[in-house]
Amino acid sequence: QLQLQESGPGLVKPSETLSLTCTVSGGSINRNSYYWGWIRQPPGKGLEWLGNIYHSGTTYYKSSLESRVTISIDTSNNQFSLRLTSVTAADTAVYFCARVIARRGIRGVILASGWLDPWGQGTLVTVSS
Amino acid sequence: DVQMTQSPSTLSASVGDTVTITCRASQSVNSWLAWYQQKAGKAPQLLIYDASSLQSGVPSRFSGSGSGTEFTLTIRSLQPDDFATYYCQQYNSYSSYSFGQGTKLEIK
């Protein structure tokens, strides 16, 4: 059974960089049918997609965060990572990683968008001095 | 960006009731829509994908319908375990997706 687990610091100072890693177990991150994504949820609020990555390294980011977000992948260790620069209190949230079951477009081309399953348990990151 | 709007934001119901949650998209998302259930302190869990396909292991009292801009999640014969927050998510955009703001299902 595929499982995802987020890890990283729970406290980050304002203006610094938030870095998280998602470790995938029970299956390979190299599978062609899947993207891998990051989603966050501020306390008491809804879900916000941050970005996706494919095993090839192709990435897609939420447009409003594109200047601050970087997602990378380490296929040898079955991990993918999130970096968010210049954080503020507004970046305080539970950060989730998830597998994206990518839908297919014309001629079976794998798209970067799909439904999310499974999710990691999430990790709370607080931005505070 | 496609905006997703759920209604109601909060729904009060009793065990055994049937409830419906609506999700509207600001533009057509065809049938590229999923529903998730989230309990307090936990990660969301997939219920429905492609608007009406039931995820393996999800009870059949959950069902989804709709296409284009209007979608519904129906839960029949509510069980105590069903009281949670529900989110819709569109994935029509080829490289991104967006969520509704959530509907909290409370015990009446």
GROMACS .gro file of C-alpha atoms in nm, chain A residues 8-9 23-24 27 40 45 54 60 64 66 71 73 76 79-80 91-92 100 103 118 121-122 129:
model
   24
    8GLY     CA    1   1.091   1.898   0.789
    9PRO     CA    2   1.114   2.181   1.042
   23THR     CA    3   0.904   1.022   0.131
   24VAL     CA    4   0.707   0.770  -0.073
   27GLY     CA    5   0.561   0.202  -0.458
   40ARG     CA    6  -0.139   2.330   0.213
   45LYS     CA    7  -0.916   2.721   0.639
   54TYR     CA    8   0.666   1.442  -1.258
   60TYR     CA    9   0.383   2.309  -1.250
   64SER     CA   10   0.046   3.337  -0.757
   66GLU     CA   11   0.548   3.069  -0.873
   71ILE     CA   12   0.952   2.147  -0.615
   73ILE     CA   13   1.238   1.514  -0.706
   76SER     CA   14   1.682   0.734  -0.626
   79GLN     CA   15   1.133   1.147  -0.241
   80PHE     CA   16   1.016   1.485  -0.360
   91ASP     CA   17   0.249   3.074   0.500
   92THR     CA   18   0.169   2.910   0.834
  100VAL     CA   19  -0.175   1.287  -0.835
  103ARG     CA   20  -0.574   1.222  -1.618
  118PRO     CA   21  -0.331   0.897  -0.120
  121GLN     CA   22  -0.068   1.284   0.710
  122GLY     CA   23   0.044   1.646   0.686
  129SER     CA   24   1.026   3.470   1.498
   0.00000   0.00000   0.00000
